[in-house]
XYZ file of C-alpha atoms in Angstrom:
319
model
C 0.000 0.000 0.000
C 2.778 2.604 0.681
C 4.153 1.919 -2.809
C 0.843 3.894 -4.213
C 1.433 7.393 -3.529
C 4.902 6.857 -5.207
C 3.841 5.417 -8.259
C 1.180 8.141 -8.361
C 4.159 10.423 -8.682
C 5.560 8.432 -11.051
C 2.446 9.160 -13.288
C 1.897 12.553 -12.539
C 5.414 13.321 -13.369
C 5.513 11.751 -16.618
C 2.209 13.041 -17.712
C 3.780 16.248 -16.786
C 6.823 15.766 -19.078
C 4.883 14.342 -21.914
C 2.582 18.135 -21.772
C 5.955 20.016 -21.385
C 7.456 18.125 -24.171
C 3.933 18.483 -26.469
C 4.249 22.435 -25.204
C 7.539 23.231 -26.716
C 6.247 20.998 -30.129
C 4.330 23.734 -30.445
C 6.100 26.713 -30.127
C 8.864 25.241 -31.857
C 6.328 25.219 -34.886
C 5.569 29.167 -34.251
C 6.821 31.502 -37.142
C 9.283 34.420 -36.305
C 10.961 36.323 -38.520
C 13.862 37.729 -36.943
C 16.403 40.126 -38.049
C 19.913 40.550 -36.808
C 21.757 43.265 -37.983
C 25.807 43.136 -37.287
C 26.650 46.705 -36.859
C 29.615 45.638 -35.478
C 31.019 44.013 -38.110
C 29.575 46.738 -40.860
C 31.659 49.057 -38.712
C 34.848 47.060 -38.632
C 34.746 47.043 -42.262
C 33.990 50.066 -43.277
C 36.388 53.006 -44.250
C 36.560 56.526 -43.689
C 35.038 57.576 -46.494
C 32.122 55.290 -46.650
C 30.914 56.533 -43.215
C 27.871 58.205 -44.840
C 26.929 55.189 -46.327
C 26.720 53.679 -42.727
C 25.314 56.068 -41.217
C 22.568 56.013 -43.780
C 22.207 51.815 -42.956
C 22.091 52.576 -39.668
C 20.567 55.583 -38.621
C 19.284 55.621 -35.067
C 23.110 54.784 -34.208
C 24.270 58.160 -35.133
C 23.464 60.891 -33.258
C 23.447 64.647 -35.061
C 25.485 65.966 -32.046
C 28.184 63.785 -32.517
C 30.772 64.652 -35.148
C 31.988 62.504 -38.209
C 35.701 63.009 -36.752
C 34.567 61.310 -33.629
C 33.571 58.353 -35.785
C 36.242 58.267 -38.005
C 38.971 58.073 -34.751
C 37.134 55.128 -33.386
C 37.508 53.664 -36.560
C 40.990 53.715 -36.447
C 41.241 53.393 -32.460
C 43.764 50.502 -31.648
C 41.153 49.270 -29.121
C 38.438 48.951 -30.879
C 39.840 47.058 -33.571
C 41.433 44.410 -31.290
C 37.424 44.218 -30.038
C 36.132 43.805 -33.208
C 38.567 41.060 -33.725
C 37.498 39.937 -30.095
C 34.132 39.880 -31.201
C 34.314 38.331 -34.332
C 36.560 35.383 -32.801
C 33.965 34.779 -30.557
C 30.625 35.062 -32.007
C 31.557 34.333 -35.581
C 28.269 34.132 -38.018
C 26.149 34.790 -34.509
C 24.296 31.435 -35.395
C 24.561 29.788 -32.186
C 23.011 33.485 -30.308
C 20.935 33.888 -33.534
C 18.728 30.245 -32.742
C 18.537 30.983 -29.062
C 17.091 34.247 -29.348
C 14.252 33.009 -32.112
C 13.203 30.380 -29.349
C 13.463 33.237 -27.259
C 11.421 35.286 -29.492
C 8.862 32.159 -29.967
C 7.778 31.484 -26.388
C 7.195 35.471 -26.142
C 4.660 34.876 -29.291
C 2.959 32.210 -27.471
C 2.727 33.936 -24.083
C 1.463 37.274 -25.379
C -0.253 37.603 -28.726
C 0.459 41.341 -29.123
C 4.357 40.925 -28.745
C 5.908 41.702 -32.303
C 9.770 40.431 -33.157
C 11.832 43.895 -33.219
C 15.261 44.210 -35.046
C 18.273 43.140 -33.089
C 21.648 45.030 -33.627
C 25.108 44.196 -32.456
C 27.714 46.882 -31.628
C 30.341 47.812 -29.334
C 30.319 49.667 -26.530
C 34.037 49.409 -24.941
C 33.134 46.990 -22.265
C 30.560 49.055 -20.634
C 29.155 45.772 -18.778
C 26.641 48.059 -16.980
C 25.316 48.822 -20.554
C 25.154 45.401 -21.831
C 21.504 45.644 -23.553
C 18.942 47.875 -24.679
C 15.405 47.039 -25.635
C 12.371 48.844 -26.584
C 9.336 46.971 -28.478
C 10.417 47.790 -32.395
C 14.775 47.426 -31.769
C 16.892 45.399 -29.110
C 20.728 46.496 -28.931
C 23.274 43.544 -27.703
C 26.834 45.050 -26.636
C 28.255 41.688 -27.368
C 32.162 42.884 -26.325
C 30.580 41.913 -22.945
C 30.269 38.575 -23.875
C 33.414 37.503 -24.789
C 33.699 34.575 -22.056
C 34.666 34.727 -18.237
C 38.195 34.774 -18.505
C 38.586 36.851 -21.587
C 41.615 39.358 -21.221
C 39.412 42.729 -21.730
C 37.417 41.401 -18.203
C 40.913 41.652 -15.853
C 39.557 44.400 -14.127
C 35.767 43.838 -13.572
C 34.801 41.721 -10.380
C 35.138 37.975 -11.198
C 31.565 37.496 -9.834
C 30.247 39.882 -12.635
C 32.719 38.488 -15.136
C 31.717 35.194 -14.801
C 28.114 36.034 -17.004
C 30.091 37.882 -19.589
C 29.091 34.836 -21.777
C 27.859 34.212 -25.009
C 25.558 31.747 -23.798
C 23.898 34.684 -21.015
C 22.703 37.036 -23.937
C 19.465 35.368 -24.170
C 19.149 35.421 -20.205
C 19.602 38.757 -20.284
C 17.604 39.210 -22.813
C 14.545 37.225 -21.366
C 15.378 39.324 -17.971
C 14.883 42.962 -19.949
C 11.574 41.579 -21.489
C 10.300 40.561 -17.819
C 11.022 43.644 -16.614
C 8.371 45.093 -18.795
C 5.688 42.717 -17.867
C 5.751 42.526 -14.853
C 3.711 44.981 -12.227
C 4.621 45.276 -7.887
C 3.900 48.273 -5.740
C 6.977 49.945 -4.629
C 9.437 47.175 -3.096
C 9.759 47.818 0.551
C 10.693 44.823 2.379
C 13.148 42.066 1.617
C 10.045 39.971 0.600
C 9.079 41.877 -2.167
C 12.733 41.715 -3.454
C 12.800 38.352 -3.918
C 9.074 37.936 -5.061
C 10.106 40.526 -8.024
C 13.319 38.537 -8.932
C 11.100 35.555 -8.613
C 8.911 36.588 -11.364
C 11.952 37.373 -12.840
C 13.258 34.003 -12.645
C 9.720 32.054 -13.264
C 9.371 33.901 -16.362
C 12.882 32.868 -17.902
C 11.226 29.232 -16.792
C 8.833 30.113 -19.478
C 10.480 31.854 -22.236
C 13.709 30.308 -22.340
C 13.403 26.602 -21.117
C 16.233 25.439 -22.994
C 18.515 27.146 -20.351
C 19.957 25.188 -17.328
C 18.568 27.016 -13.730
C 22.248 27.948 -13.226
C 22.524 29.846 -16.457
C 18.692 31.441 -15.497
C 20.087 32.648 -11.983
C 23.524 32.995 -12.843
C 25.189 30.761 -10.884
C 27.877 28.171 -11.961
C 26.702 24.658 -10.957
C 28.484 24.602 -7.875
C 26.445 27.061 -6.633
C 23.328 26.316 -7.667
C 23.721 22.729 -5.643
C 24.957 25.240 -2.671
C 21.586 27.199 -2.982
C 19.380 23.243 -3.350
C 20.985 21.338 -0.750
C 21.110 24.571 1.757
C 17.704 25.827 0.707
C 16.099 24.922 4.308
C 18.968 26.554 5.990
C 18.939 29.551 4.336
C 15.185 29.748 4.500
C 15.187 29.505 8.517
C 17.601 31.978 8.675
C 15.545 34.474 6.791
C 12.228 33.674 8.734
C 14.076 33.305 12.514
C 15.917 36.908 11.829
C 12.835 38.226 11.259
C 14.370 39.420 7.535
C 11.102 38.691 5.140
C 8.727 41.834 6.304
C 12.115 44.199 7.658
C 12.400 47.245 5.619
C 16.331 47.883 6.210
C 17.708 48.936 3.211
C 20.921 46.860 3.626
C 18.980 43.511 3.370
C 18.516 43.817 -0.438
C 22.499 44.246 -0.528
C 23.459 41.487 1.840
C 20.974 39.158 -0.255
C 19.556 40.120 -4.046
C 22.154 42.352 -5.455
C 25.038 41.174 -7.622
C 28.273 40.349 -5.209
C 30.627 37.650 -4.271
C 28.747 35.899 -1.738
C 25.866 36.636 0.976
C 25.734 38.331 3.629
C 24.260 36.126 6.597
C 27.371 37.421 8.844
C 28.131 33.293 9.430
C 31.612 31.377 9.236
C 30.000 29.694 5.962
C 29.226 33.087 4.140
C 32.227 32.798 1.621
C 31.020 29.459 0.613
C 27.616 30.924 -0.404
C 26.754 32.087 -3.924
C 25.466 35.622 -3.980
C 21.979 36.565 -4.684
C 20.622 33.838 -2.360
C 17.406 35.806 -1.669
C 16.612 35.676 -5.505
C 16.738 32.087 -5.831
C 14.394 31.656 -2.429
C 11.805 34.288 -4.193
C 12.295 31.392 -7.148
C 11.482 29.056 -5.227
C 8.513 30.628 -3.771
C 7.204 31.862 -6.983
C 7.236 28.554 -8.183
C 5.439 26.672 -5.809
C 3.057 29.964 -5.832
C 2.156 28.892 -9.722
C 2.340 24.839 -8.555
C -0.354 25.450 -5.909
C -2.981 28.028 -7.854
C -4.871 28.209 -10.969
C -3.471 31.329 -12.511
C -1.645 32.405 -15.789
C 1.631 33.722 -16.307
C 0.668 37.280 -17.070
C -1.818 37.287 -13.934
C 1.124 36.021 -11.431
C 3.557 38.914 -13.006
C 0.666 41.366 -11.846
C -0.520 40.010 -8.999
C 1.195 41.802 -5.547
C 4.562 39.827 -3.532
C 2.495 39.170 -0.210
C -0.153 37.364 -2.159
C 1.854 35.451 -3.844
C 3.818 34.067 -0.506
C 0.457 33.825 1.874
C -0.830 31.602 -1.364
C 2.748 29.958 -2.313
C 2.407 27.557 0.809
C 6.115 27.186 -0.083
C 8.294 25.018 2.540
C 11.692 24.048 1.626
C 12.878 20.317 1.066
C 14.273 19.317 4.311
């Protein structure tokens, strides 16, 4: 008799990869039609006095205030050439990025009828990794000499926590992060609960739109520390709830817990084992079990306010 409720897992589990599997069938089948314009490599090829020509291709790149000399000295600026042969050693044709973000682009047609494919440009921007994207509904801009790979030699002086995401493979989680950032609705964020309900959606919705990423490249976390955050999820849950941390309105909990940074902040021995952004991948886990346990779409969860979403999660870590 015990052996029933785990078969009935069994069942439920594989009916539930069987409707995942028949899911993505579909939106495999969905038509984009995608455009990727390489700026970056019309600019590395094109000479002084073509500029007007590229500026013609390329309009909305060129600003009137900025002077054709200004141009023309980047064009012959050591550094960027060595990036554009950075970039083009990298990325190559862009095929590999290219696929990722039409399944990307795919899962945003099925989710929301009115979204409309806008042209995506690649350029340079001199390693400004706080600059890495732009996106507006008719034109997304990809900075892709931030994506170059961890260890690449242009990253020796950014943070190694930062530089390990500078990687081709993270464009589309950035991207998917940009486009959740426009869907999705809280009141001002005032505790450290509604931080990590808001990166929760966050995270949920990459769940949806780009499936075909690993939870470690959704979050950002090698696999090493994604294990950290599964096997220490209980701990790290208790420790919010028994320091009182989930309804506190100090504005250094969002700092210890969901911003970028080497490791967080519980002021224990075992801190510098921890990956950072802990409080993220709890608001995850909540948001996930929120969408588990209730009858509600994906666009209704992204509107629907962070305490609601945690008194109805019934979320309790694995022990």
């Amino acid at each position: 008799m015990k052996r029933i409720p785990v078969l009935c897992l069994i069942l439920i589990s594989f009916f539930s990869c069987k409707n995942e599997d028949a899911l993505e069938n579909e939106i495999s089948k969905i038509e984009t039609n995608i455009v990727i314009e390489r700026f970056d490599r019309a600019f590395a090829t094109t000479k002084s006095d073509e500029l007007g020509t590229l500026k013609k291709a390329f309009p909305f790149l060129f600003s009137k205030r900025t002077p054709d000399s200004i141009w023309i000295n980047r064009m012959n600026d050591t550094i960027q050439k060595e990036l554009h042969q950075a970039t083009h050693d990298t990325f190559g044709d862009f095929k590999t990025v290219s696929n990722e973000i039409e399944a990307l682009f795919q899962h945003l047609k099925y989710y929301d009828k009115a979204f409309s494919e806008p042209k995506v440009v690649t350029l340079t921007n001199f390693v400004k990794y706080r600059e890495k994207l732009i996106v507006t509904d008719t034109i997304v801009l990809i900075a892709i000499d931030n994506y170059l790979g961890s260890n690449h030699e242009f990253y020796s002086g950014i943070p190694k926590y930062l530089a390990e995401n500078m990687r081709p493979s993270q464009i589309v989680v950035d991207l998917a992060k940009a486009y959740s950032e426009k869907q999705i609705f809280q009141s001002q964020k005032r505790t450290l609960l509604d931080e990590m309900v808001f990166f929760g959606k966050q995270l949920y919705f990459k769940d949806k739109m780009i499936p075909f990423k690993t939870d470690a490249e959704k979050i950002g976390y090698r696999p090493d520390q994604l294990e950290f955050a599964k096997l220490n999820e209980n701990v790290i849950w208790t420790e919010f709830v028994e320091k009182e941390m989930l309804y506190n309105t100090d504005s250094s909990l969002p700092a210890r817990f969901i911003a970028d940074a080497p490791f967080s902040k519980f002021y224990l021995e075992l801190d510098s084992q921890t990956p950072g952004r802990l409080g993220q991948y709890i608001g995850w886990q909540i948001v996930r079990a929120y969408m588990k346990n209730n009858d509600v779409s994906l666009q209704q969860m992204l509107q629907t306010d962070a305490a609601e979403i945690f008194n109805k999660s019934n979320y309790k870590p694995p022990k």
